[in-house]
PDB file of C-alpha atoms in Angstrom:
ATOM      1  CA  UNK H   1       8.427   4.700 -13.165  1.00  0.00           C
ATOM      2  CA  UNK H   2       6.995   4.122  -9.963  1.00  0.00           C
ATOM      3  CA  UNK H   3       5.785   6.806  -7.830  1.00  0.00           C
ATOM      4  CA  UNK H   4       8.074   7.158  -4.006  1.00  0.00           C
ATOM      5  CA  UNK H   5       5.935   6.478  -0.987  1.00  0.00           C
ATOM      6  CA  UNK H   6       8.966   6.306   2.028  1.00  0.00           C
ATOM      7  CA  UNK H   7      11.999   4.652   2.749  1.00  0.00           C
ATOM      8  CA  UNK H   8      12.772   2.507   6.124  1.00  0.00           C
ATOM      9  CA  UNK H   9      15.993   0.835   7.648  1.00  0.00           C
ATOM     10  CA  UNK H  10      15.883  -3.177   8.440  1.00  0.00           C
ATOM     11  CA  UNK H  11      15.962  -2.993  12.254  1.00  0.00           C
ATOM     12  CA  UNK H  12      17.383  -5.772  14.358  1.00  0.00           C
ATOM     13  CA  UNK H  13      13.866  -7.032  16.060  1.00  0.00           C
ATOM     14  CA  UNK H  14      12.627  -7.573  12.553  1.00  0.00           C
ATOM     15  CA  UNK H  15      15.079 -10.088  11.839  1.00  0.00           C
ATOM     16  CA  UNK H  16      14.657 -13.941  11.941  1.00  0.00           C
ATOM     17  CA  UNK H  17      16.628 -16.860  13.136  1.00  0.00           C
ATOM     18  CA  UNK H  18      17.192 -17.247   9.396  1.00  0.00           C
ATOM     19  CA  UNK H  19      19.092 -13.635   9.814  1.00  0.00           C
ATOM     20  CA  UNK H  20      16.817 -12.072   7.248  1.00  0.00           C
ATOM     21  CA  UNK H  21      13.913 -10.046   8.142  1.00  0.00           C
ATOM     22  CA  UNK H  22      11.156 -12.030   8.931  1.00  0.00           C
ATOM     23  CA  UNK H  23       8.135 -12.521   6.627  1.00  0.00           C
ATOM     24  CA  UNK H  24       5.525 -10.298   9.214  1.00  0.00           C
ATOM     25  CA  UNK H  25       7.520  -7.148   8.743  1.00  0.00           C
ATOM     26  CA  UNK H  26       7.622  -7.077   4.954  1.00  0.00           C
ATOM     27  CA  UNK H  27       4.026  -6.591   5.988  1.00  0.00           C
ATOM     28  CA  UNK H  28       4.044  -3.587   8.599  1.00  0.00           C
ATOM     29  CA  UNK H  29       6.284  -2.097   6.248  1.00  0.00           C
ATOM     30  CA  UNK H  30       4.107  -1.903   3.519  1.00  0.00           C
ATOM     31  CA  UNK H  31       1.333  -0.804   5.953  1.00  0.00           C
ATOM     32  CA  UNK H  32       2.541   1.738   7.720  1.00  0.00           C
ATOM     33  CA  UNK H  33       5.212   2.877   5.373  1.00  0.00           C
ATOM     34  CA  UNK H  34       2.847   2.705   2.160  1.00  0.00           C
ATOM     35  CA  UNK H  35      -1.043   2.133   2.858  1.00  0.00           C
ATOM     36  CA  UNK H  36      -0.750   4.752   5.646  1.00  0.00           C
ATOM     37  CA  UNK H  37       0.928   7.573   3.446  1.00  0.00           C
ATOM     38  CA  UNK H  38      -1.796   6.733   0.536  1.00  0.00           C
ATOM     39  CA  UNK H  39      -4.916   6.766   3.396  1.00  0.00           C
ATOM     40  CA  UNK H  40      -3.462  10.249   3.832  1.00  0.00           C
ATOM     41  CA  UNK H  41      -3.130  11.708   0.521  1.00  0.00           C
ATOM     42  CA  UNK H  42      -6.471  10.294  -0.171  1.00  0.00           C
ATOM     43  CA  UNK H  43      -7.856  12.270   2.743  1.00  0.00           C
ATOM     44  CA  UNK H  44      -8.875   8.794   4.690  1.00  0.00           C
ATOM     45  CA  UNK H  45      -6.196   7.536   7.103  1.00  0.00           C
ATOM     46  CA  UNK H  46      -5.653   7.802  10.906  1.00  0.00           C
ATOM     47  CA  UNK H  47      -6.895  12.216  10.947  1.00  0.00           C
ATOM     48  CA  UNK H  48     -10.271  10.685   8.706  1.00  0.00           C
ATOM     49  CA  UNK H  49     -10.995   7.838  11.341  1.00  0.00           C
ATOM     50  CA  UNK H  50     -10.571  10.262  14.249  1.00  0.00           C
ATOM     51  CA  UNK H  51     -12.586  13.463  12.899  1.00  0.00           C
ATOM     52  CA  UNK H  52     -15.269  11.810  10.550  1.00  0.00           C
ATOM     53  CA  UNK H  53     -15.103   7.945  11.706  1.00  0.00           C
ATOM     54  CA  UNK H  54     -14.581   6.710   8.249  1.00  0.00           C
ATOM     55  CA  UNK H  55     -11.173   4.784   6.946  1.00  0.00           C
ATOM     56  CA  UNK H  56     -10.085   2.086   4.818  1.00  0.00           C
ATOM     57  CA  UNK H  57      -9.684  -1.477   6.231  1.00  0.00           C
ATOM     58  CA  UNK H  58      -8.280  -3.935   3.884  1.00  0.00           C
ATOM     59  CA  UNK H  59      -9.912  -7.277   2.891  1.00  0.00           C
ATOM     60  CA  UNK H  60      -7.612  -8.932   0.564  1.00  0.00           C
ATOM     61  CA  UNK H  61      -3.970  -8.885  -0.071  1.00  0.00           C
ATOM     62  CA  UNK H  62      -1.183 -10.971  -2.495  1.00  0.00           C
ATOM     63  CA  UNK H  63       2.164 -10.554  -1.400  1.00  0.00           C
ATOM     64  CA  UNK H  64       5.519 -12.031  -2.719  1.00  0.00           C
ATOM     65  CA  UNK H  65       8.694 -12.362  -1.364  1.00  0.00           C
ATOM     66  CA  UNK H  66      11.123 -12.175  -3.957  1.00  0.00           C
ATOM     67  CA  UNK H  67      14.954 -11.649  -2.562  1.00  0.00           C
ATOM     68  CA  UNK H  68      15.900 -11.484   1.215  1.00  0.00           C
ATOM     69  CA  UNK H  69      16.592  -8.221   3.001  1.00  0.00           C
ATOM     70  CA  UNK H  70      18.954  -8.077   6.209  1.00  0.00           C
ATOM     71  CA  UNK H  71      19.251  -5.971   8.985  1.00  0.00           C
ATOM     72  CA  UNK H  72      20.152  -2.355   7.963  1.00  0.00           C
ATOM     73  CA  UNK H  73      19.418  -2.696   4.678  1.00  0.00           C
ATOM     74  CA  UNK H  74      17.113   0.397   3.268  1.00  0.00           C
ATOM     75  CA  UNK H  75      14.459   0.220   1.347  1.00  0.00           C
ATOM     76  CA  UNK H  76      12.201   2.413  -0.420  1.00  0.00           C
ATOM     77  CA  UNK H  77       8.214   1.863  -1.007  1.00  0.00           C
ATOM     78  CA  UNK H  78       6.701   2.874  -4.350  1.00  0.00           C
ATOM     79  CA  UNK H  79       3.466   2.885  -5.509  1.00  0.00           C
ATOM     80  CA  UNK H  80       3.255   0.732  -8.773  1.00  0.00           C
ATOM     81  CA  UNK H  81      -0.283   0.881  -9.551  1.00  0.00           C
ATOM     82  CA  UNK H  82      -3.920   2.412  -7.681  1.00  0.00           C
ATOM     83  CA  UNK H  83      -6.999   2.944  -8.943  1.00  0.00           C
ATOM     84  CA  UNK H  84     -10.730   2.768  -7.335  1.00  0.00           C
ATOM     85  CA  UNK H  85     -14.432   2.298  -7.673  1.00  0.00           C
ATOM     86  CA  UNK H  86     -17.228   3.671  -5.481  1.00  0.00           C
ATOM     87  CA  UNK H  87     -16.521   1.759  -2.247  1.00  0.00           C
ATOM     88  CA  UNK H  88     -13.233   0.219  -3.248  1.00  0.00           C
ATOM     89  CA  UNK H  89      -9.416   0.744  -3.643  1.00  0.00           C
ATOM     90  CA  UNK H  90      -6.683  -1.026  -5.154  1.00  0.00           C
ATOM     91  CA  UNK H  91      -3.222  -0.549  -5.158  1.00  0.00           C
ATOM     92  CA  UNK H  92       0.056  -2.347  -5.581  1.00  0.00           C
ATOM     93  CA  UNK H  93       3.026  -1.250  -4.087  1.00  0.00           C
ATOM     94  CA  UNK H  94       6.850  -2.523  -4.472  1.00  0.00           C
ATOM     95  CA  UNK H  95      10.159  -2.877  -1.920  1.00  0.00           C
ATOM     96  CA  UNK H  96      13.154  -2.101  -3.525  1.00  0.00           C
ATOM     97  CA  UNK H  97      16.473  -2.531  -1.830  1.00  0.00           C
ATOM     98  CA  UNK H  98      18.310   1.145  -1.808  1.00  0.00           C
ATOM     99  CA  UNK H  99      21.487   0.631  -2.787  1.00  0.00           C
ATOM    100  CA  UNK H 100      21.357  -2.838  -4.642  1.00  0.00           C
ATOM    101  CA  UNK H 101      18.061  -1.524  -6.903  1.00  0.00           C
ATOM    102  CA  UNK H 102      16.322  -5.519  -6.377  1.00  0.00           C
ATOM    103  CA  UNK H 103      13.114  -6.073  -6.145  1.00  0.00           C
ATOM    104  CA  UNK H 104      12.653  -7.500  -2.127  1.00  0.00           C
ATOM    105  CA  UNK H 105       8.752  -7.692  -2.516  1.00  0.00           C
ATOM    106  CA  UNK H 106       5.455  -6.794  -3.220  1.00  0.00           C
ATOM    107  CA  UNK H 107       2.096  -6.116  -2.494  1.00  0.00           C
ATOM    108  CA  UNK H 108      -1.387  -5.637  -3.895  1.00  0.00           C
ATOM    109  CA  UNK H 109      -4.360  -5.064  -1.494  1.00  0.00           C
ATOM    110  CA  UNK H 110      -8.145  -4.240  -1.955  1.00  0.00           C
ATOM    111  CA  UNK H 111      -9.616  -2.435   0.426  1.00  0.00           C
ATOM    112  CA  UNK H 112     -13.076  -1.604   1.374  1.00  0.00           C
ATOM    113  CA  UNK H 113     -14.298   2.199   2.436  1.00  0.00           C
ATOM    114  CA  UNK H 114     -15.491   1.923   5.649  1.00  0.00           C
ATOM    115  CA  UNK H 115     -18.160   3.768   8.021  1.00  0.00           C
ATOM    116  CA  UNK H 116     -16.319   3.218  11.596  1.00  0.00           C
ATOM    117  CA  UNK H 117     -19.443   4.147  13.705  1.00  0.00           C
ATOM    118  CA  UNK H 118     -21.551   1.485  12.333  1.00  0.00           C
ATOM    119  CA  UNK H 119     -19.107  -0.903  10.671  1.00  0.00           C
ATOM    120  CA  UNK H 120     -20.234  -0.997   7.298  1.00  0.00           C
ATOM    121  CA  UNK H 121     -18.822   0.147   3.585  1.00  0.00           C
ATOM    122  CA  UNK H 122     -19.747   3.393   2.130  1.00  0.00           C
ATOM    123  CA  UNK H 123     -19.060   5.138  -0.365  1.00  0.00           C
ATOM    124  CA  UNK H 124     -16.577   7.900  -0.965  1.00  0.00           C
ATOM    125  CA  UNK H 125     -17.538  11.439  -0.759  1.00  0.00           C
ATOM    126  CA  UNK H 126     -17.634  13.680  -4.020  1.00  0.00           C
ATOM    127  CA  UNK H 127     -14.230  15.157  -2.310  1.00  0.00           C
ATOM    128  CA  UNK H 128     -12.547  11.864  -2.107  1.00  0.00           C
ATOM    129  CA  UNK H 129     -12.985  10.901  -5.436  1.00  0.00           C
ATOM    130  CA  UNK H 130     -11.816  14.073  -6.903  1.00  0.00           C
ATOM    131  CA  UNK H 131      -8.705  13.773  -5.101  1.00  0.00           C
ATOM    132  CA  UNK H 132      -8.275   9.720  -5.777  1.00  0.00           C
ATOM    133  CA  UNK H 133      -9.112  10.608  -9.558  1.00  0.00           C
ATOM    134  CA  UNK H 134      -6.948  13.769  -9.659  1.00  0.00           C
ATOM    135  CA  UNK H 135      -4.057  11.536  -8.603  1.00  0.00           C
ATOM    136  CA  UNK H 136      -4.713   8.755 -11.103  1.00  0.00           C
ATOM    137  CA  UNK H 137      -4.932  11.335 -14.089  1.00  0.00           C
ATOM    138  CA  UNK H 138      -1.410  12.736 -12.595  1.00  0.00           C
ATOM    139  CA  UNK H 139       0.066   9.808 -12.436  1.00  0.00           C
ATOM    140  CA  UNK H 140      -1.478   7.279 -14.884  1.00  0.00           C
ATOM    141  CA  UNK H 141       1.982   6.983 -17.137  1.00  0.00           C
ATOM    142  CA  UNK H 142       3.491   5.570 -14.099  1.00  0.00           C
ATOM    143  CA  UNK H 143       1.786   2.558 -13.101  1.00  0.00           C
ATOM    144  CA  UNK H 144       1.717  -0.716 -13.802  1.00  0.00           C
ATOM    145  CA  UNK H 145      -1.594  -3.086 -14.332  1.00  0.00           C
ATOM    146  CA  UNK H 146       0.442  -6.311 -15.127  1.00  0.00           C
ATOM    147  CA  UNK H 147      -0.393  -9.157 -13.191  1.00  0.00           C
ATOM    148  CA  UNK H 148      -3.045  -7.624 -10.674  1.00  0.00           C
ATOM    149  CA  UNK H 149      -5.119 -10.134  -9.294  1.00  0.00           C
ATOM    150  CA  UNK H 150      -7.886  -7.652  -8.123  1.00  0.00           C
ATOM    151  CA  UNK H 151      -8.698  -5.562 -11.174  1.00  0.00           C
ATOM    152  CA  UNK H 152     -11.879  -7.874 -11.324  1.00  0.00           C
ATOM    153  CA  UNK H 153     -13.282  -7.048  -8.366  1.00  0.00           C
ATOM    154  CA  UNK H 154     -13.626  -3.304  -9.311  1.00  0.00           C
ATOM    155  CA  UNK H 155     -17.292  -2.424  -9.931  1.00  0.00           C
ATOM    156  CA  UNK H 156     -16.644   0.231 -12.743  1.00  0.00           C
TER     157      UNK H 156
END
């Protein structure tokens, strides 16, 4: 069972000329509806970039579109699968429409760790990864490591 992220409303300026939502917002949904609430459990979103000029920035992403969603339909994020190496994450989240239960889309990104003040990957702090592996102990029964196309870029 995936693990619940958020859940957002289809608004009208996210829909096409094909009256569905538009391929672009599948994408700021799963940004700032899903990466952004993991950057903050993991201790490294918008408060980390601000107070100790490291975040994430992502480098490589595989999305799929798999049924339309129209303006206000819900949706919920979930996290499907995470997990992490010194410098790296990987995660893969899913859309799923609220009250129909389809799969809309997903997502699976690698990101790198990033030092904003000089612009280069680091690696995480000792308090990061006890929180990152604290949550994948917690959670391990829940996700899914079918058809990742990342896992190989891990440095384990």
């Amino acid at each position: 069972m995936p693990i619940f992220l958020s859940s957002q409303k289809i608004v009208k300026d996210w829909i096409d000329y094909n009256n569905h939502m538009n391929v672009s917002y599948y994408l700021l949904i799963f940004d700032k509806y899903g990466a952004d609430i993991l950057n903050d459990t993991f201790k490294m979103g918008e408060h980390s970039a601000r107070t100790t000029g490291k975040s994430t920035m992502i480098v490589e992403s595989h999305i799929t579109y798999n049924q339309e969603l129209k303006m206000n339909d819900e949706v919920d994020v979930n996290l499907v699968f995470f997990d992490h190496d010194k410098k790296r994450l990987q995660y893969k989240m899913e859309m799923i429409h609220k009250q129909k239960q389809y799969l809309a889309s997903t997502i699976e990104v690698l990101a790198l760790y990033v030092d904003l003040n000089n612009r280069k990957v680091s690696e995480f702090e000792g308090d990061k990864l006890e929180i990152m592996d604290k949550y994948i102990k917690n959670n391990i029964e829940k996700f899914d490591n079918t058809n990742l196309k990342f896992s190989s870029k891990l440095k384990k």
